Amino acid sequence: MSPTVIIIFLFIVAMTLVITYYAAKRTKSTSDFYTAGGGLTGWQNGLAIAGDYLSAASFLGIAGAIALFGFDGFLFSIGYLVAYLVVLFVVAEPLRNLGKYTLADMINARFNAKKVRGAAALSSITIVIFYMIAQLVGAGALIQLLFGIEYIWAVLLVGIMMTIYVLFGGMTATSWVQIIKAVLLMVGTVILSFLVLKNFNFNIMEMFTHMKTATPHGEAYLQPGVRYKIPLDTISLMLALVLGTAGLPHILMRFFTVRDAKTARSSVMWATWIVGIFYVMTIFLGFGAAAFVGADLITSTNPAGNMAAPLLAQALGGDILMSFISAVAFATILAVVAGLVLSGASAFAHDIYGQIIKKGKATERQQMLAARYASVGVAVFSIILAIFAQSLNVAFLVSLAFCIAASANLPVIVYTIFWKKFNTAGAISAILTGLISALVLVSVSPSVMSPEVGAAIITGNPLFPLTNPAIVSIPLGFIGGLIGTLVSNEINAKKFAEVKVRANTGGFKQL
Amino acid sequence: MAKTAEELRLEKAIRDEQDLQGSKSTLHVPDFEQIERSAGFKDLMKKKKQFLIPTTILFLGLYLLFNFVISYTNWLDAPFVGDIPWVWVFAFGLFAMTWILVTVYMKKAARFDRMAEETLKEFGYEEKEDVR
């Protein structure tokens, strides 16, 4: 490790700890803890959403994938961005108008039933755990590469940092860590993009002409099909990405940190611009890495291509830029996992403990303690899983998390807001059908089962042909909700009128 | 020492929570079905649907179409200008579509806000009742 890396690294750690110190002073109630008191502005929350969303998989993973696979590496970014239209049009405003801390709050604004809350909390926790293991295992491997720290220490380091932010600073600290990370990430990507474009004389045409012959793939590099060769599999994955974002608990939770639907809306606008511009710049990073670092060096450093961006920084800006980019990657990891801990803790402490076990009668003090215990619990549990999952290929876990979010959470959200006949039985069966079908299908898919010994968790022929089951499990989630609703004859038009009025006008929040 | 400070903070938070619950009990519950049937609210829902349904079909349709075309055909492999294939143009088109629809929605939503505000005012709801 060079001294520059250590200095920049320590600076980032120190800065986030100072934020946590001030945030801790302001974190007095459960509302402060879960939602930063609901006082974030549109641009602040927009940056925080981007900081929560752009994981190391986005930054290092997509840059590397574009470097190695060209257009196919960029493909996911389209899904990740267009997904924000679903968030904006369907979810953001009703969620802010109806909910308090969690997705389950919003669904329970219509059905005051413990079973519905339990099912919603279960699916949120499942998504958070899968997403978290993927992030932590990825983080461990990356920090090992970036800073030369052993895997187990890398996981512990990230784990301890995220626990400190959440435990003491709650949502205020988490939000500001995410905001700063988003700014650092944008600065780093702009610098790298500028250097790459400078090498192509700021001429996009020249860049494409160069890329046509610069990689082992030749002309195919600029066309789809280098990486994803099974059409239905690609479509299924892309469906999970575009519909899953609107069901990710850590993203949904961000909408409770603003005061009203109008601010929630403007935060999506900010996030869309930041995330979109970032993804456009990953093209320059990927092309630059392919052209100026070369596929051989990228894959020999890390077979998945995760080191493409840091290596590009080294090639174009020397050690200092490489150190800066590595530190940005570290900040990126921290911001995402902190958001995940908080959303997992809210499902445990607010939904399961506060609302189901204590029936909403827990005192403020009990709720606050529960929130803190749950944060530590979620953090410790994921750290332990991540340490044991080191050798697991976790790339599919992120797409699985998106798939569960799209299959278990999106149908119930859509029905709750728009369908008058929707009822308690329908809500439970929508969540459980989506959740279970996604989990079962993925456990018999090529991601988990492979005839090659050691290639996947189970040796054997996969029973389901697609690596991502979204194209089947999302419709199943919707059908589950439909059948559950029709089987039960419960209907409450009065309650739906209330939900409809509140979701669409933003009035009567305190009911 | 730290513990007593912590306790004080929590006590204050409990008081705040009790205040909040106090205000809750005095609140009048409106007749939501009456609001739902009102001309203003119906108009709001109609305007919202007129915008959201076609645009959602449009963006999801274009997105899926793009994925089908690149997965099953090589129509977009041909160059657009120079060595830039069409597929990049369409991909960027989907980015531009997202930004445009967000911008258009922001404008539309400002009008929805005014309509919602009028409906709420008509039924005697004041913004200051919003206690978080």
XYZ file of C-alpha atoms in Angstrom:
643
model
C 0.000 0.000 0.000
C 1.368 3.390 -0.933
C 1.286 6.235 1.609
C -1.149 8.183 -0.619
C -3.692 5.373 -0.425
C -3.426 5.277 3.351
C -3.809 9.059 3.679
C -6.843 9.310 1.371
C -8.357 6.209 2.942
C -7.934 7.520 6.498
C -9.285 10.896 5.433
C -12.514 9.309 4.164
C -12.884 7.189 7.294
C -12.265 10.240 9.516
C -14.746 12.372 7.569
C -17.510 9.769 7.872
C -16.841 9.403 11.594
C -17.126 13.165 12.108
C -20.469 13.051 10.277
C -21.569 10.172 12.482
C -20.604 12.148 15.601
C -22.779 15.118 14.613
C -25.562 12.859 13.349
C -25.578 10.991 16.665
C -26.294 14.245 18.495
C -29.317 14.805 16.300
C -30.627 11.236 16.522
C -33.038 11.426 19.444
C -36.193 9.615 18.377
C -37.087 6.613 16.246
C -38.189 9.038 13.554
C -34.675 10.541 13.572
C -33.165 7.078 13.528
C -35.167 5.651 10.615
C -35.842 8.770 8.545
C -33.406 11.499 9.647
C -36.489 13.259 11.023
C -37.896 13.465 7.493
C -35.985 16.683 6.912
C -33.907 16.008 3.801
C -34.334 18.253 0.766
C -34.915 16.998 -2.775
C -31.317 17.286 -3.967
C -29.930 15.852 -0.756
C -32.183 12.831 -0.963
C -31.573 12.515 -4.704
C -27.826 12.317 -4.101
C -28.401 9.901 -1.234
C -30.564 7.670 -3.464
C -27.777 7.638 -6.037
C -25.295 6.900 -3.243
C -27.491 4.079 -1.984
C -28.039 2.651 -5.455
C -24.644 2.869 -7.168
C -22.889 -0.024 -5.500
C -19.362 -1.215 -6.120
C -21.019 -3.598 -8.580
C -22.149 -0.550 -10.544
C -18.897 1.341 -10.349
C -16.208 -1.320 -10.627
C -18.425 -4.098 -11.993
C -19.999 -2.251 -14.919
C -16.781 -0.471 -15.895
C -15.067 -3.870 -15.920
C -17.912 -5.554 -17.796
C -17.847 -2.864 -20.497
C -14.060 -3.200 -20.754
C -14.339 -6.958 -21.248
C -17.668 -7.394 -23.079
C -18.395 -4.049 -24.746
C -22.081 -3.315 -25.268
C -23.268 -6.277 -23.198
C -21.420 -4.846 -20.226
C -23.432 -1.666 -20.593
C -26.802 -3.423 -21.024
C -27.710 -3.613 -17.311
C -27.276 0.151 -16.902
C -30.270 0.724 -19.175
C -32.464 -1.398 -16.904
C -31.076 0.218 -13.756
C -31.935 3.692 -15.086
C -35.323 3.150 -16.771
C -36.376 1.521 -13.474
C -36.573 5.005 -11.954
C -39.613 5.747 -14.099
C -41.416 2.903 -12.326
C -40.240 4.322 -9.012
C -41.425 7.810 -9.918
C -44.762 6.967 -11.569
C -45.931 4.184 -9.283
C -44.169 4.022 -5.941
C -42.464 7.157 -4.634
C -45.409 9.453 -3.883
C -47.954 6.942 -2.492
C -45.187 5.461 -0.360
C -44.358 8.877 1.109
C -48.031 9.716 1.597
C -49.056 6.441 3.229
C -45.988 5.075 5.004
C -43.952 5.976 8.034
C -40.734 3.920 8.165
C -41.144 0.793 6.028
C -42.875 -0.693 3.002
C -45.020 -2.758 5.379
C -46.322 0.527 6.871
C -47.601 1.554 3.486
C -49.358 -1.736 2.776
C -50.759 -1.720 6.309
C -52.242 1.712 5.729
C -54.836 -0.304 3.854
C -54.869 -3.669 5.619
C -54.358 -3.460 9.324
C -53.321 -7.095 9.599
C -50.309 -8.571 11.339
C -50.009 -11.333 8.756
C -49.640 -8.831 5.913
C -47.027 -6.926 7.866
C -45.207 -10.132 8.693
C -45.149 -11.229 5.050
C -43.918 -7.807 3.889
C -41.213 -7.760 6.569
C -40.146 -11.272 5.570
C -39.695 -10.368 1.925
C -37.838 -7.149 2.830
C -35.473 -9.041 5.127
C -34.841 -11.721 2.487
C -33.975 -9.104 -0.128
C -31.722 -7.197 2.280
C -29.839 -10.350 3.335
C -29.157 -11.486 -0.242
C -28.138 -7.994 -1.331
C -25.978 -7.578 1.736
C -24.074 -10.876 1.337
C -23.365 -9.963 -2.274
C -22.110 -6.508 -1.234
C -19.981 -7.744 1.665
C -18.391 -10.652 -0.204
C -17.715 -8.330 -3.131
C -16.379 -5.688 -0.750
C -14.076 -8.158 0.958
C -12.614 -9.305 -2.346
C -12.261 -5.746 -3.639
C -10.612 -4.334 -0.543
C -8.262 -7.293 -0.606
C -7.279 -6.281 -4.141
C -7.263 -2.521 -3.600
C -5.475 -2.313 -0.290
C -3.887 -5.747 0.140
C -5.818 -6.514 3.349
C -6.831 -10.136 3.981
C -10.444 -11.047 3.096
C -11.673 -11.670 6.626
C -10.229 -8.360 7.903
C -11.649 -6.518 4.921
C -15.151 -7.836 5.676
C -14.752 -7.014 9.364
C -13.511 -3.501 8.574
C -16.492 -2.736 6.338
C -18.811 -4.455 8.805
C -17.592 -2.422 11.771
C -17.748 0.867 9.873
C -21.333 0.284 8.701
C -22.384 -0.736 12.209
C -20.892 2.451 13.688
C -22.666 4.706 11.171
C -26.061 3.084 11.670
C -25.883 2.371 15.385
C -24.890 5.896 16.403
C -25.894 8.107 13.522
C -28.955 6.295 12.183
C -30.438 7.594 8.958
C -28.805 11.024 9.289
C -25.291 9.570 9.242
C -26.216 7.007 6.590
C -27.719 9.687 4.333
C -24.688 11.971 4.580
C -22.258 9.109 4.007
C -24.315 8.321 0.883
C -24.378 11.953 -0.237
C -20.607 12.370 0.142
C -19.988 9.057 -1.557
C -22.193 10.078 -4.487
C -20.236 13.329 -4.875
C -16.855 11.565 -4.616
C -18.001 8.906 -7.089
C -19.146 11.526 -9.599
C -15.906 13.502 -9.210
C -13.807 10.355 -9.694
C -15.800 9.254 -12.741
C -15.715 12.729 -14.315
C -11.915 12.914 -13.933
C -11.436 9.455 -15.442
C -13.892 10.150 -18.276
C -12.145 13.432 -19.047
C -8.746 11.717 -19.242
C -10.130 8.943 -21.476
C -11.864 11.407 -23.806
C -8.703 13.530 -23.953
C -6.870 10.483 -25.278
C -9.474 10.226 -28.031
C -9.170 13.991 -28.780
C -12.706 14.461 -27.361
C -14.060 12.745 -30.440
C -16.706 10.068 -29.795
C -16.513 8.885 -33.422
C -12.784 8.340 -33.071
C -13.326 6.463 -29.834
C -15.767 4.018 -31.434
C -13.510 3.552 -34.469
C -10.609 2.758 -32.167
C -12.671 0.334 -30.058
C -13.722 -1.606 -33.148
C -10.227 -3.042 -33.419
C -8.834 -2.533 -29.918
C -10.215 -5.676 -28.277
C -10.016 -9.418 -28.964
C -13.747 -9.370 -29.858
C -13.189 -7.139 -32.893
C -16.304 -5.575 -34.371
C -18.602 -7.678 -32.138
C -17.340 -5.697 -29.119
C -19.599 -2.788 -30.061
C -22.621 -5.036 -30.639
C -24.868 -7.031 -28.320
C -24.320 -10.757 -27.880
C -20.718 -11.034 -26.667
C -21.709 -11.984 -23.140
C -25.434 -12.743 -23.105
C -26.237 -15.402 -25.663
C -29.521 -16.875 -24.377
C -32.247 -14.376 -25.427
C -34.927 -15.370 -22.902
C -32.422 -15.282 -20.054
C -31.376 -11.746 -20.974
C -34.959 -10.571 -21.205
C -35.810 -12.138 -17.854
C -32.870 -10.407 -16.196
C -33.692 -7.059 -17.770
C -37.274 -7.414 -16.537
C -36.025 -8.044 -12.992
C -33.871 -4.901 -13.165
C -36.527 -2.526 -14.486
C -39.250 -3.705 -12.098
C -37.081 -4.629 -9.124
C -35.730 -1.205 -8.195
C -39.207 -0.077 -7.149
C -39.305 -2.900 -4.596
C -35.838 -2.653 -3.036
C -36.316 -1.927 0.689
C -33.211 0.259 1.050
C -34.279 2.437 -1.878
C -37.930 2.626 -0.735
C -36.793 3.647 2.740
C -35.117 6.740 1.324
C -38.541 8.203 0.477
C -39.428 8.462 4.159
C -36.540 10.867 4.727
C -38.311 13.748 2.972
C -41.261 15.750 4.212
C -43.792 15.221 1.428
C -44.597 13.625 -1.914
C -43.400 16.704 -3.775
C -39.920 16.392 -2.285
C -39.958 12.619 -2.866
C -40.682 13.343 -6.517
C -37.915 15.889 -6.891
C -35.471 13.524 -5.211
C -36.235 10.916 -7.897
C -35.573 13.590 -10.517
C -32.156 14.350 -9.011
C -31.355 10.654 -8.681
C -32.315 9.983 -12.308
C -29.966 12.628 -13.620
C -27.060 11.626 -11.392
C -27.458 7.881 -11.941
C -27.983 8.341 -15.697
C -24.970 10.606 -16.185
C -22.894 8.200 -14.123
C -23.883 5.255 -16.331
C -23.059 7.202 -19.493
C -19.614 7.883 -18.069
C -19.051 4.184 -17.276
C -18.931 3.710 -21.071
C -15.856 5.950 -21.213
C -14.320 4.128 -18.241
C -14.954 0.724 -19.806
C -13.714 1.700 -23.263
C -10.724 3.470 -21.731
C -9.787 0.439 -19.678
C -10.094 -1.841 -22.712
C -7.994 0.518 -24.834
C -5.330 1.725 -22.395
C -5.056 -1.139 -19.903
C -6.007 -4.085 -22.088
C -8.190 -7.132 -21.464
C -5.218 -9.350 -20.550
C -4.016 -7.230 -17.667
C -7.586 -6.604 -16.441
C -8.482 -10.304 -16.295
C -5.129 -11.353 -14.858
C -5.630 -8.905 -11.956
C -9.241 -10.017 -11.392
C -11.053 -12.476 -13.689
C -14.399 -10.673 -13.271
C -12.891 -7.380 -14.467
C -13.528 -5.519 -11.220
C -10.118 -3.854 -11.279
C -10.636 -2.195 -14.674
C -11.424 1.265 -13.260
C -8.553 1.390 -10.715
C -6.114 0.071 -13.356
C -7.351 2.716 -15.781
C -6.748 5.365 -13.133
C -3.216 4.028 -12.686
C -2.578 4.084 -16.432
C -3.899 7.606 -17.009
C -3.269 9.410 -13.733
C -0.623 7.436 -11.890
C -0.579 6.361 -8.262
C -2.428 9.368 -6.857
C -5.460 8.917 -9.108
C -5.438 5.175 -8.495
C -5.421 5.811 -4.731
C -8.272 8.261 -5.066
C -10.358 5.868 -7.165
C -9.671 3.022 -4.724
C -10.776 5.215 -1.834
C -13.922 6.181 -3.773
C -14.663 2.482 -4.279
C -14.290 1.957 -0.535
C -16.667 4.838 0.248
C -19.083 3.385 -2.305
C -19.174 0.060 -0.507
C -19.689 1.685 2.911
C -22.597 3.849 1.775
C -24.519 0.945 0.267
C -24.084 -1.498 3.156
C -25.054 1.150 5.731
C -28.330 1.715 3.867
C -28.929 -2.026 3.798
C -28.348 -2.457 7.542
C -30.805 0.322 8.268
C -33.562 -1.112 6.066
C -33.062 -4.616 7.496
C -33.157 -3.223 11.030
C -36.370 -1.308 10.347
C -38.110 -4.497 9.183
C -37.035 -6.332 12.335
C -37.393 -3.604 14.944
C -40.293 -1.564 13.598
C -42.398 -4.184 11.782
C -41.771 -7.408 13.656
C -40.952 -6.159 17.168
C -42.777 -2.829 17.381
C -45.916 -3.525 15.380
C -46.411 -7.301 15.502
C -45.017 -8.377 18.887
C -45.707 -5.143 20.797
C -48.829 -4.336 18.733
C -47.636 -0.758 18.176
C -47.619 -0.062 21.916
C -43.867 -0.113 22.499
C -42.567 3.012 24.206
C -40.234 5.345 22.373
C -37.370 4.045 24.493
C -38.166 0.402 23.700
C -38.444 1.189 19.989
C -35.118 2.981 19.967
C -33.373 0.132 21.782
C -34.965 -2.398 19.451
C -33.802 -0.398 16.430
C -30.236 -0.379 17.732
C -30.214 -4.060 18.704
C -31.679 -4.978 15.323
C -29.004 -2.937 13.508
C -26.231 -4.738 15.349
C -28.013 -8.066 14.809
C -28.414 -7.548 11.059
C -24.803 -6.385 10.779
C -23.299 -9.282 12.761
C -25.457 -11.867 10.973
C -24.434 -10.603 7.530
C -20.756 -10.344 8.476
C -20.761 -13.985 9.606
C -22.568 -15.137 6.448
C -20.187 -13.099 4.298
C -17.114 -14.635 5.926
C -18.397 -18.129 5.147
C -19.576 -17.185 1.666
C -16.136 -16.018 0.519
C -15.716 -18.701 -2.146
C -19.323 -18.440 -3.353
C -19.974 -16.811 -6.709
C -22.206 -14.023 -5.452
C -22.815 -12.134 -8.680
C -26.220 -13.782 -9.091
C -27.331 -12.744 -5.587
C -27.778 -9.103 -6.636
C -29.920 -10.040 -9.621
C -31.824 -12.429 -7.340
C -32.479 -9.557 -4.909
C -33.886 -7.479 -7.782
C -35.971 -10.467 -8.872
C -37.499 -10.980 -5.402
C -38.136 -7.251 -5.097
C -39.965 -7.266 -8.442
C -41.898 -10.488 -7.751
C -42.806 -10.151 -4.068
C -42.952 -6.385 -3.454
C -44.031 -4.715 -6.687
C -47.311 -6.657 -7.229
C -48.527 -5.922 -3.699
C -47.586 -2.223 -4.021
C -49.424 -1.878 -7.344
C -52.538 -3.691 -6.092
C -52.617 -1.776 -2.806
C -52.642 1.571 -4.574
C -54.779 0.800 -7.613
C -57.094 -2.154 -7.045
C -60.319 -1.602 -5.152
C -61.138 -5.286 -4.593
C -57.663 -6.157 -3.300
C -57.826 -7.603 0.222
C -55.829 -9.063 3.097
C -55.707 -12.588 1.676
C -54.654 -11.184 -1.692
C -51.852 -9.136 -0.114
C -50.437 -12.127 1.750
C -50.642 -14.436 -1.240
C -49.128 -11.818 -3.607
C -46.069 -11.407 -1.385
C -45.601 -15.082 -0.575
C -46.202 -16.355 -4.135
C -43.661 -13.880 -5.533
C -41.120 -14.556 -2.806
C -41.393 -18.346 -2.794
C -41.535 -18.770 -6.573
C -38.440 -16.591 -7.020
C -36.518 -18.504 -4.349
C -37.594 -21.975 -5.495
C -36.965 -21.296 -9.174
C -33.534 -19.822 -8.526
C -32.564 -22.765 -6.320
C -33.117 -25.164 -9.246
C -31.625 -22.785 -11.841
C -28.197 -22.931 -13.519
C -26.916 -20.419 -10.917
C -27.266 -23.031 -8.190
C -27.247 -26.341 -10.088
C -24.589 -27.301 -12.583
C -23.672 -30.724 -14.003
C -20.000 -29.743 -13.644
C -18.653 -30.717 -10.226
C -17.791 -27.649 -8.166
C -19.119 -25.119 -10.702
C -22.174 -24.347 -8.575
C -23.566 -25.138 -5.118
C -25.365 -28.320 -6.242
C -24.056 -30.791 -8.815
C -26.791 -31.902 -11.189
C -28.791 -30.774 -14.173
C -30.710 -27.549 -13.543
C -34.488 -28.108 -13.432
C -35.230 -24.541 -14.509
C -33.381 -23.227 -17.571
C -33.046 -19.481 -16.794
C -30.456 -17.986 -14.440
C -32.950 -15.320 -13.398
C -36.560 -16.431 -12.920
C -38.133 -12.933 -13.099
C -40.049 -13.558 -16.326
C -41.945 -16.354 -14.528
C -41.952 -15.213 -10.904
C -43.160 -11.619 -11.495
C -46.348 -12.787 -13.286
C -46.748 -15.417 -10.556
C -46.630 -12.669 -7.905
C -49.402 -10.791 -9.709
C -51.451 -13.962 -10.256
C -50.971 -14.937 -6.600
C -52.436 -11.604 -5.509
C -55.318 -11.984 -7.941
C -56.264 -15.509 -6.854
C -55.859 -14.736 -3.148
C -58.165 -11.756 -3.525
C -60.844 -13.641 -5.448
C -60.801 -16.623 -3.080
C -61.531 -14.426 -0.085
C -64.715 -12.352 -0.266
C -63.520 -9.610 2.075
C -63.833 -6.129 0.570
C -63.521 -2.768 2.237
C -64.462 0.047 -0.117
C -64.299 2.613 2.665
C -60.685 1.812 3.470
C -59.763 1.885 -0.211
C -61.353 5.323 -0.540
C -59.166 6.486 2.343
C -55.993 5.005 0.845
C -56.795 6.421 -2.562
C -57.433 9.910 -1.228
C -54.390 9.909 1.014
C -52.046 8.384 -1.599
C -53.080 10.867 -4.270
C -53.452 14.077 -2.299
C -50.888 13.718 0.476
C -53.454 14.843 3.033
C -54.394 13.263 6.383
C -50.928 11.781 6.942
C -51.352 11.413 10.670
C -54.282 8.996 10.499
C -22.529 10.262 32.480
C -23.275 9.366 28.901
C -26.097 7.179 30.077
C -27.934 9.968 31.868
C -27.689 12.193 28.806
C -29.065 9.338 26.761
C -31.941 8.881 29.201
C -32.793 12.566 29.091
C -32.944 12.493 25.320
C -35.208 9.478 25.355
C -37.500 11.049 27.912
C -37.904 14.079 25.718
C -38.611 11.825 22.754
C -41.289 10.018 24.777
C -42.907 13.352 25.621
C -42.869 14.296 21.940
C -44.482 11.006 21.035
C -47.186 11.530 23.676
C -47.861 15.008 22.333
C -48.251 13.514 18.913
C -50.705 10.920 20.147
C -52.615 13.601 22.008
C -53.140 15.555 18.820
C -54.141 12.362 17.072
C -57.089 11.684 19.370
C -58.638 15.115 18.819
C -58.431 14.835 15.038
C -61.658 14.546 13.105
C -61.809 11.691 10.626
C -63.178 12.868 7.291
C -65.579 10.925 5.110
C -63.131 9.619 2.512
C -65.844 8.168 0.288
C -67.358 11.619 0.031
C -63.976 13.037 -1.015
C -63.516 10.166 -3.451
C -66.877 11.001 -5.067
C -66.212 14.743 -5.258
C -65.822 16.320 -8.687
C -62.396 17.769 -7.840
C -60.914 14.457 -6.764
C -62.435 12.560 -9.681
C -60.944 15.119 -12.041
C -57.526 14.719 -10.396
C -57.651 10.938 -10.798
C -58.753 11.277 -14.407
C -55.899 13.660 -15.255
C -53.390 11.429 -13.487
C -54.563 8.342 -15.349
C -54.546 10.201 -18.651
C -50.863 10.873 -18.161
C -49.562 7.854 -16.256
C -51.208 4.960 -18.124
C -50.099 5.844 -21.671
C -46.592 6.907 -20.597
C -46.079 3.728 -18.553
C -47.171 1.606 -21.515
C -44.868 3.664 -23.733
C -41.696 3.396 -21.668
C -42.136 -0.244 -20.630
C -43.088 -1.119 -24.211
C -40.052 0.593 -25.727
C -37.781 -0.935 -23.094
C -39.064 -4.472 -23.715
C -39.038 -3.965 -27.478
C -35.389 -2.914 -27.289
C -34.503 -6.013 -25.291
C -36.378 -8.316 -27.683
C -34.764 -6.742 -30.730
C -31.189 -6.977 -29.422
C -31.718 -10.494 -28.087
C -33.429 -12.089 -31.073
C -32.273 -10.057 -34.079
C -29.178 -8.235 -35.262
C -31.104 -5.339 -36.766
C -29.295 -2.828 -34.586
C -25.777 -4.067 -35.342
C -25.528 -1.921 -38.474
C -23.615 1.360 -38.191
C -25.500 4.615 -37.625
C -22.671 7.061 -38.329
C -19.036 6.122 -38.683
C -18.402 3.089 -36.530
C -21.178 3.715 -34.003
C -23.785 0.937 -34.311
C -27.517 1.712 -34.001
C -27.730 -0.212 -30.752
C -25.859 2.575 -28.930
C -28.176 5.179 -30.413
C -31.233 3.289 -29.152
C -29.634 2.671 -25.764
C -28.954 6.366 -25.413
C -32.475 6.994 -26.680
C -33.813 5.050 -23.678
C -31.675 7.229 -21.394
C -33.008 10.362 -23.058
C -36.557 8.987 -22.803
C -36.127 8.523 -19.061
C -34.886 12.079 -18.549
C -37.582 13.549 -20.775
C -40.422 11.655 -19.085
C -39.123 12.641 -15.639
C -39.014 16.292 -16.686
C -42.477 16.177 -18.239
C -43.861 14.439 -15.166
C -42.417 17.105 -12.862
C -44.405 19.714 -14.806
C -47.596 17.652 -14.822
C -47.265 16.778 -11.153
C -47.110 20.440 -10.179
C -50.621 20.728 -11.618
C -51.751 17.556 -9.835
C -50.463 19.126 -6.607
C -52.624 22.206 -7.096
C -55.690 20.081 -7.856
C -55.045 17.933 -4.770
C -54.604 21.028 -2.641
C -57.927 22.455 -3.816
C -59.716 19.191 -3.069
C -58.222 19.071 0.412
C -59.156 22.696 1.066
C -62.702 22.019 -0.036
C -62.965 19.388 2.690
C -61.484 21.603 5.381
C -58.062 19.991 5.567
C -55.223 22.305 6.537
C -51.582 21.603 5.811
C -50.595 22.478 9.396
C -52.399 19.376 10.667
C -49.512 17.388 9.242
C -47.687 16.362 12.364
C -44.954 13.883 11.752
